[in-house]
Coordinates of C-alpha atoms and ligand atoms in Angstrom, one line a residue:
M1 CA 0.0 0.0 0.0
S2 CA 1.4 3.4 -0.9
V3 CA 1.7 6.0 1.8
L4 CA 0.0 9.3 1.0
Q5 CA 2.1 12.4 0.9
K6 CA 1.3 14.9 3.6
S7 CA 0.7 18.5 2.6
A8 CA 1.5 21.7 4.6
I9 CA 1.0 25.4 4.3
A10 CA 4.2 26.9 3.0
G11 CA 3.1 30.5 3.0
I12 CA 0.1 32.8 3.6
G13 CA -0.9 36.4 2.9
F14 CA -3.9 38.7 2.6
H15 CA -5.1 41.9 1.0
V16 CA -7.9 44.2 1.9
P17 CA -9.1 47.4 0.2
E18 CA -7.7 50.7 1.6
R19 CA -11.2 52.3 2.0
I20 CA -12.3 52.1 5.7
I21 CA -16.0 52.3 6.5
T22 CA -16.6 52.9 10.2
N23 CA -19.9 52.1 11.9
S24 CA -20.4 55.9 12.1
D25 CA -20.0 56.1 8.3
L26 CA -22.9 53.7 7.9
T27 CA -25.3 56.1 9.7
Q28 CA -25.3 58.3 6.6
W29 CA -27.1 55.6 4.6
M30 CA -29.2 53.8 7.2
E31 CA -30.7 54.1 10.7
T32 CA -28.1 52.4 12.8
S33 CA -25.5 53.2 15.4
D34 CA -22.0 52.3 16.5
E35 CA -23.4 51.0 19.7
W36 CA -26.0 48.6 18.1
I37 CA -23.4 47.2 15.7
T38 CA -20.6 46.9 18.3
D39 CA -22.9 45.2 20.8
R40 CA -24.4 42.7 18.3
S41 CA -21.3 41.9 16.3
G42 CA -18.1 43.3 17.7
I43 CA -17.5 45.1 14.4
K44 CA -16.1 48.6 14.5
E45 CA -15.1 49.0 10.8
R46 CA -14.8 47.1 7.6
R47 CA -13.1 47.6 4.2
W48 CA -15.2 48.2 1.1
I49 CA -13.7 48.2 -2.3
D50 CA -13.4 51.7 -3.9
H51 CA -12.8 50.6 -7.5
D52 CA -14.4 48.2 -10.0
G53 CA -11.8 45.5 -9.7
G54 CA -14.1 42.9 -8.2
A55 CA -13.1 40.0 -6.0
S56 CA -10.3 39.0 -8.5
S57 CA -8.3 42.2 -7.9
L58 CA -8.2 41.4 -4.1
A59 CA -7.5 37.7 -4.8
I60 CA -4.5 38.5 -7.1
Q61 CA -2.8 40.7 -4.5
A62 CA -3.4 38.2 -1.7
A63 CA -2.0 35.5 -3.8
K64 CA 1.2 37.6 -4.6
N65 CA 1.6 38.1 -0.8
A66 CA 1.3 34.4 -0.1
M67 CA 3.7 33.5 -2.9
E68 CA 6.3 35.9 -1.5
D69 CA 5.8 34.5 2.0
A70 CA 6.3 30.9 0.6
H71 CA 9.2 31.9 -1.7
V72 CA 7.2 30.4 -4.6
L73 CA 7.6 31.4 -8.2
P74 CA 4.6 31.5 -10.6
E75 CA 6.0 28.6 -12.7
E76 CA 5.9 26.4 -9.6
I77 CA 2.2 26.6 -9.1
D78 CA 0.3 23.7 -10.7
M79 CA -3.2 24.2 -9.3
V80 CA -5.4 27.2 -8.4
I81 CA -8.5 26.9 -6.2
C82 CA -10.5 30.1 -5.4
A83 CA -13.2 30.1 -2.8
T84 CA -15.7 32.9 -3.4
I85 CA -19.4 33.6 -3.7
T86 CA -18.8 37.0 -5.2
S87 CA -16.9 36.3 -8.4
D88 CA -16.5 39.3 -10.7
Y89 CA -18.8 37.8 -13.3
F90 CA -21.6 35.1 -13.2
F91 CA -19.0 32.8 -15.0
P92 CA -16.3 31.5 -15.5
G93 CA -15.0 32.3 -12.0
I94 CA -12.1 34.4 -10.7
S95 CA -9.6 31.6 -10.8
A96 CA -9.2 32.2 -14.6
Q97 CA -8.4 35.9 -13.9
V98 CA -5.9 34.9 -11.2
Q99 CA -4.1 32.5 -13.6
E100 CA -3.8 35.2 -16.2
A101 CA -2.8 38.0 -13.9
L102 CA -0.1 36.0 -12.1
G103 CA 1.3 34.7 -15.4
L104 CA 0.9 31.1 -14.3
N105 CA 1.3 28.1 -16.6
H106 CA -1.9 26.7 -18.2
V107 CA -2.6 24.9 -15.0
G108 CA -6.0 23.7 -13.6
A109 CA -7.9 26.6 -12.0
F110 CA -11.4 26.5 -10.6
D111 CA -13.7 28.2 -8.1
I112 CA -15.5 26.7 -5.1
K113 CA -18.8 28.2 -4.1
A114 CA -19.3 27.1 -0.5
A115 CA -19.9 30.5 1.3
C116 CA -18.2 31.1 4.7
P117 CA -16.6 27.7 5.1
A118 CA -15.3 27.7 1.4
F119 CA -11.7 28.4 2.3
V120 CA -11.6 25.2 4.5
Y121 CA -13.4 23.3 1.7
A122 CA -10.7 24.6 -0.8
L123 CA -7.9 23.8 1.6
S124 CA -9.4 20.3 1.9
V125 CA -9.5 19.8 -1.9
G126 CA -5.9 21.2 -2.3
D127 CA -4.8 18.8 0.4
Q128 CA -6.2 15.8 -1.5
Y129 CA -4.3 16.9 -4.7
I130 CA -1.0 16.9 -2.9
K131 CA -1.8 13.7 -0.9
T132 CA -2.4 11.8 -4.1
G133 CA 0.6 13.2 -5.8
H134 CA -1.5 15.0 -8.5
S135 CA -0.1 18.4 -7.6
K136 CA 3.1 19.8 -6.0
T137 CA 2.2 23.5 -5.4
V138 CA -1.4 24.5 -4.9
L139 CA -2.6 28.1 -4.6
V140 CA -5.7 28.3 -2.4
I141 CA -7.5 31.7 -2.2
G142 CA -10.5 33.0 -0.3
A143 CA -11.7 36.3 -1.8
E144 CA -14.9 38.3 -1.6
V145 CA -16.4 41.7 -2.5
Q146 CA -19.6 41.7 -0.5
S147 CA -20.0 45.5 -0.4
T148 CA -21.5 45.7 -4.0
A149 CA -24.1 43.0 -3.1
L150 CA -25.5 44.7 0.0
D151 CA -28.7 46.7 0.5
I152 CA -27.0 49.7 2.0
S153 CA -30.2 51.2 3.4
T154 CA -32.3 50.8 6.5
R155 CA -34.2 48.0 4.8
G156 CA -30.9 45.9 4.6
R157 CA -29.3 47.1 7.8
D158 CA -29.4 43.8 9.7
T159 CA -27.1 42.2 7.0
A160 CA -25.3 45.2 5.5
V161 CA -23.5 46.3 8.7
L162 CA -21.9 42.8 9.1
F163 CA -20.0 42.3 5.8
G164 CA -16.7 43.5 4.4
D165 CA -14.4 42.9 1.4
G166 CA -11.0 41.2 1.4
A167 CA -8.9 38.2 0.3
G168 CA -6.5 35.8 1.8
A169 CA -4.4 33.0 0.3
A170 CA -2.2 30.0 1.2
I171 CA 0.3 28.0 -0.7
L172 CA 0.2 24.2 -0.1
K173 CA 3.2 22.0 -0.7
P174 CA 4.2 18.4 0.1
S175 CA 5.7 18.2 3.6
D176 CA 8.7 16.2 4.6
N177 CA 8.6 17.3 8.3
E178 CA 6.1 17.5 11.1
S179 CA 4.2 20.5 9.6
A180 CA 1.0 19.2 8.0
I181 CA -2.7 19.5 7.3
L182 CA -3.7 16.7 9.7
S183 CA -7.4 16.4 8.8
T184 CA -10.3 18.2 7.3
H185 CA -14.0 17.7 8.1
L186 CA -16.8 19.1 5.8
H187 CA -20.6 19.1 6.5
T188 CA -23.8 20.5 4.9
E189 CA -27.4 20.7 5.9
G190 CA -29.4 22.0 2.9
K191 CA -32.7 22.3 4.7
Y192 CA -31.4 25.7 5.9
L193 CA -30.7 27.0 2.4
K194 CA -33.1 29.9 2.7
S195 CA -32.0 31.0 6.1
L196 CA -28.9 32.6 4.6
W197 CA -29.0 33.1 0.8
C198 CA -29.2 35.3 -2.2
E199 CA -32.1 34.5 -4.5
G200 CA -31.0 36.2 -7.7
P201 CA -29.9 36.6 -10.4
A202 CA -30.4 32.9 -10.9
S203 CA -30.8 30.2 -13.6
K204 CA -34.1 29.3 -12.0
F205 CA -35.6 32.5 -13.6
N206 CA -35.8 33.6 -17.2
P207 CA -34.7 36.3 -17.4
R208 CA -32.4 35.6 -14.5
I209 CA -33.5 38.7 -12.7
S210 CA -36.6 40.8 -13.4
K211 CA -37.6 44.3 -12.7
E212 CA -40.1 43.0 -10.0
M213 CA -37.3 41.1 -8.3
L214 CA -35.1 44.1 -8.2
E215 CA -37.9 46.2 -6.8
E216 CA -38.5 43.7 -4.1
G217 CA -34.8 43.6 -3.2
R218 CA -34.4 39.9 -4.0
Q219 CA -30.9 40.5 -5.4
Y220 CA -29.7 41.2 -1.9
P221 CA -28.5 38.6 0.7
Y222 CA -31.1 37.5 3.1
M223 CA -30.2 36.3 6.6
N224 CA -32.4 34.8 9.4
G225 CA -30.0 36.1 12.1
R226 CA -31.5 34.0 14.9
E227 CA -31.4 30.8 12.9
V228 CA -27.8 31.5 12.0
F229 CA -26.8 32.2 15.5
K230 CA -28.5 29.1 17.0
N231 CA -27.0 26.8 14.5
A232 CA -23.5 28.4 14.5
V233 CA -23.1 28.1 18.2
K234 CA -23.9 24.4 17.9
R235 CA -21.9 23.5 14.8
F236 CA -18.7 25.4 15.6
P237 CA -18.0 23.4 18.8
Q238 CA -19.0 20.1 17.1
V239 CA -16.7 20.5 14.2
I240 CA -13.8 21.8 16.4
Q241 CA -14.2 18.7 18.6
E242 CA -14.3 16.5 15.5
A243 CA -10.9 17.9 14.5
M244 CA -9.4 17.3 17.9
D245 CA -10.9 13.8 18.2
A246 CA -9.6 12.7 14.8
N247 CA -6.1 13.7 15.9
E248 CA -6.3 12.6 19.5
L249 CA -5.8 16.2 20.7
T250 CA -7.2 18.0 23.7
M251 CA -7.9 21.7 24.0
D252 CA -4.6 22.0 26.0
D253 CA -2.7 20.8 22.9
V254 CA -4.3 23.5 20.6
A255 CA -2.4 26.8 20.5
Q256 CA -5.1 28.7 18.6
I257 CA -8.5 28.3 17.0
I258 CA -8.9 30.4 13.9
P259 CA -12.7 30.6 13.4
H260 CA -14.5 32.2 10.4
Q261 CA -15.1 35.7 11.6
A262 CA -18.9 35.6 11.5
N263 CA -19.7 37.6 14.6
L264 CA -17.8 38.2 17.8
R265 CA -20.9 37.2 19.8
I266 CA -20.9 33.8 18.0
S267 CA -17.2 33.3 18.8
Q268 CA -17.7 34.3 22.4
A269 CA -20.6 31.8 22.7
V270 CA -18.5 29.1 21.1
A271 CA -15.6 29.8 23.6
K272 CA -18.1 29.6 26.5
R273 CA -19.6 26.3 25.3
M274 CA -16.1 24.8 24.9
K275 CA -15.0 26.2 28.2
I276 CA -12.0 28.1 26.8
G277 CA -11.0 31.7 27.1
M278 CA -11.2 34.1 24.1
D279 CA -7.3 34.2 24.2
K280 CA -7.5 30.9 22.4
V281 CA -10.1 32.0 19.8
Y282 CA -8.6 34.5 17.3
S283 CA -10.6 37.5 16.4
N284 CA -10.0 40.5 14.1
I285 CA -13.7 41.1 13.2
H286 CA -13.5 44.6 14.7
K287 CA -11.3 45.7 11.8
Y288 CA -12.7 43.8 8.8
G289 CA -16.3 42.7 9.6
N290 CA -17.3 39.4 8.1
T291 CA -15.5 38.7 4.8
T292 CA -17.1 35.3 4.1
A293 CA -14.6 33.0 2.4
A294 CA -11.7 35.4 3.0
S295 CA -12.0 35.7 6.7
I296 CA -10.1 32.6 7.7
P297 CA -7.0 33.2 5.6
I298 CA -6.9 36.9 6.7
A299 CA -7.3 35.9 10.3
L300 CA -4.7 33.1 9.9
T301 CA -2.1 35.5 8.5
E302 CA -2.7 38.1 11.2
A303 CA -2.6 35.5 14.0
R304 CA 0.7 34.1 12.7
N305 CA 2.1 37.6 12.3
E306 CA 1.1 38.5 15.9
G307 CA 2.9 35.3 17.2
K308 CA -0.3 33.6 18.3
F309 CA 1.2 30.3 17.3
Q310 CA 4.6 29.0 16.4
R311 CA 6.2 26.4 14.1
G312 CA 5.2 22.9 15.5
D313 CA 2.0 24.2 17.2
Y314 CA -1.4 22.7 16.6
I315 CA -4.1 25.1 15.3
I316 CA -7.7 24.5 14.2
L317 CA -9.5 26.4 11.5
A318 CA -13.3 26.3 11.9
A319 CA -16.2 27.7 9.9
F320 CA -20.0 27.9 9.7
G321 CA -22.1 29.5 7.1
A322 CA -24.6 29.4 4.3
G323 CA -26.0 26.1 3.2
F324 CA -25.9 25.6 6.1
R325 CA -22.3 24.3 5.9
W326 CA -19.7 23.9 8.6
A327 CA -16.1 22.7 8.4
S328 CA -12.8 22.4 10.2
A329 CA -9.1 21.7 9.5
A330 CA -6.6 20.5 12.1
I331 CA -3.1 21.8 11.2
R332 CA 0.4 21.2 12.7
W333 CA 2.0 24.5 11.8
Ligands
LIG1 N1 -28.9 48.9 13.4 C1 -29.9 49.2 14.3 N2 -31.0 48.4 14.5 C2 -31.0 47.3 13.8 C3 -30.0 46.9 12.8 C4 -28.9 47.8 12.7 N3 -27.9 47.5 11.8 N4 -30.3 45.7 12.3 C5 -31.5 45.4 12.8 N5 -31.9 46.3 13.7 C6 -33.1 46.3 14.5 C7 -34.2 45.4 13.9 O1 -35.0 46.1 13.0 C8 -35.0 45.1 15.1 O2 -35.8 46.2 15.5 P1 -37.3 46.1 16.1 O3 -37.1 45.3 17.4 O4 -37.8 47.5 16.2 O5 -38.1 45.3 15.1 C9 -34.0 45.0 16.2 O6 -32.8 45.7 15.8 C10 -33.6 43.5 16.5 O7 -32.5 43.5 17.4 P2 -32.3 42.3 18.4 O8 -33.4 42.3 19.4 O9 -30.9 42.3 18.8 O10 -32.6 41.1 17.4 P3 -32.1 39.7 17.5 O11 -32.1 39.3 18.9 O12 -33.0 38.9 16.6 O13 -30.6 39.7 17.0 C11 -29.0 39.6 15.3 C12 -30.4 40.0 15.6 C13 -28.0 40.6 15.9 C14 -28.8 39.6 13.8 C15 -28.7 38.2 15.8 O14 -29.7 37.4 15.3 C16 -27.4 37.7 15.5 O15 -26.4 38.2 16.0 N6 -27.3 36.7 14.6 C17 -26.2 36.2 14.0 C18 -26.1 36.6 12.7 C19 -24.7 36.8 12.2 O16 -23.8 37.3 12.9 N7 -24.4 36.3 11.0 C20 -23.1 36.4 10.5 C21 -23.1 36.4 9.0 S1 -23.5 34.7 8.5 C22 -22.1 33.8 8.8 O17 -21.0 34.3 8.6 C23 -22.3 32.5 9.3

């Protein structure tokens, strides 16, 4: 029986737009307050794109930063996986733009649409390519521009205040030492599809979006906040525990949990349920809001840069989001 090749993260990086939108800035477009947003979400500001570059422009810069961190040249990359629900165009996905802009060889490049947990899904797929020997250097990106999808008015305030734009990336390579992606766990429960979704434009309709749909605001994301909260605080601990059990780890062995930055209140509730302090649950949501598939690689990079974990430490990435989907990755850094 052949032994599968382990993969490890060889480099990481992120990129966010320069334009900062504070909670106070939002009050010019909707009835809200810094106090309401801070109390419910922990968010103080987010970045919103100020040009028409779309998610690909953020993805490309994040990828360059991760490649520099990993000391990887464009010609070494042999697979590109982009996690996004906000691609520049309806098709063919931002991975094609990334391939072209970075001057990569004519390698495989595709997008994964799995909402907030999509970066962990993409990491899991990249890990399999390396494990099987199919690929040697995989570029995995999470990138989103949510700001152009939001209803920036009082009607959309429960959702609009939460989301930000950004991108993060990781380079996966075969590992010949203790550093490795140890396991990934992916889950979906489609019965909650409409608790966090965006209805149009969609292939279900012809034309894909109508004047009536636009007037009714059905092009904007819809969230049942209470349903999201209830399920998130159940699924995060489950999938973190699953990652620990699969690797015979206890919470004492784990240096840092890097959760999807959904909402500070969700992270705090997860920490409480797992009986751990917030010092073990990384958070940077106050600066960037919820950046969907980009939040984990952005948080991972900042946590690493702040020294929250060191080479050889165990960390766990965990996410919950639309689908509903939830996922985790146990990593030896
Ligand atoms: N500013 C001011 N008021 C607001 C805003 C806002 N931005 N948004 C909603 N409100 C109002 C509502 O209109 C409502 O007013 P009403 O009582 O007069 O009708 C009131 O605030 C509701 O506030 P709460 O009592 O706090 O409502 P609830 O307890 O349902 O909490 C919340 C709502 C904060 C959304 C909660 O359900 C929550 O935190 N859910 C988690 C959702 C989340 O964080 N998702 C992350 C994105 S998805 C993901 O990444 C997994």
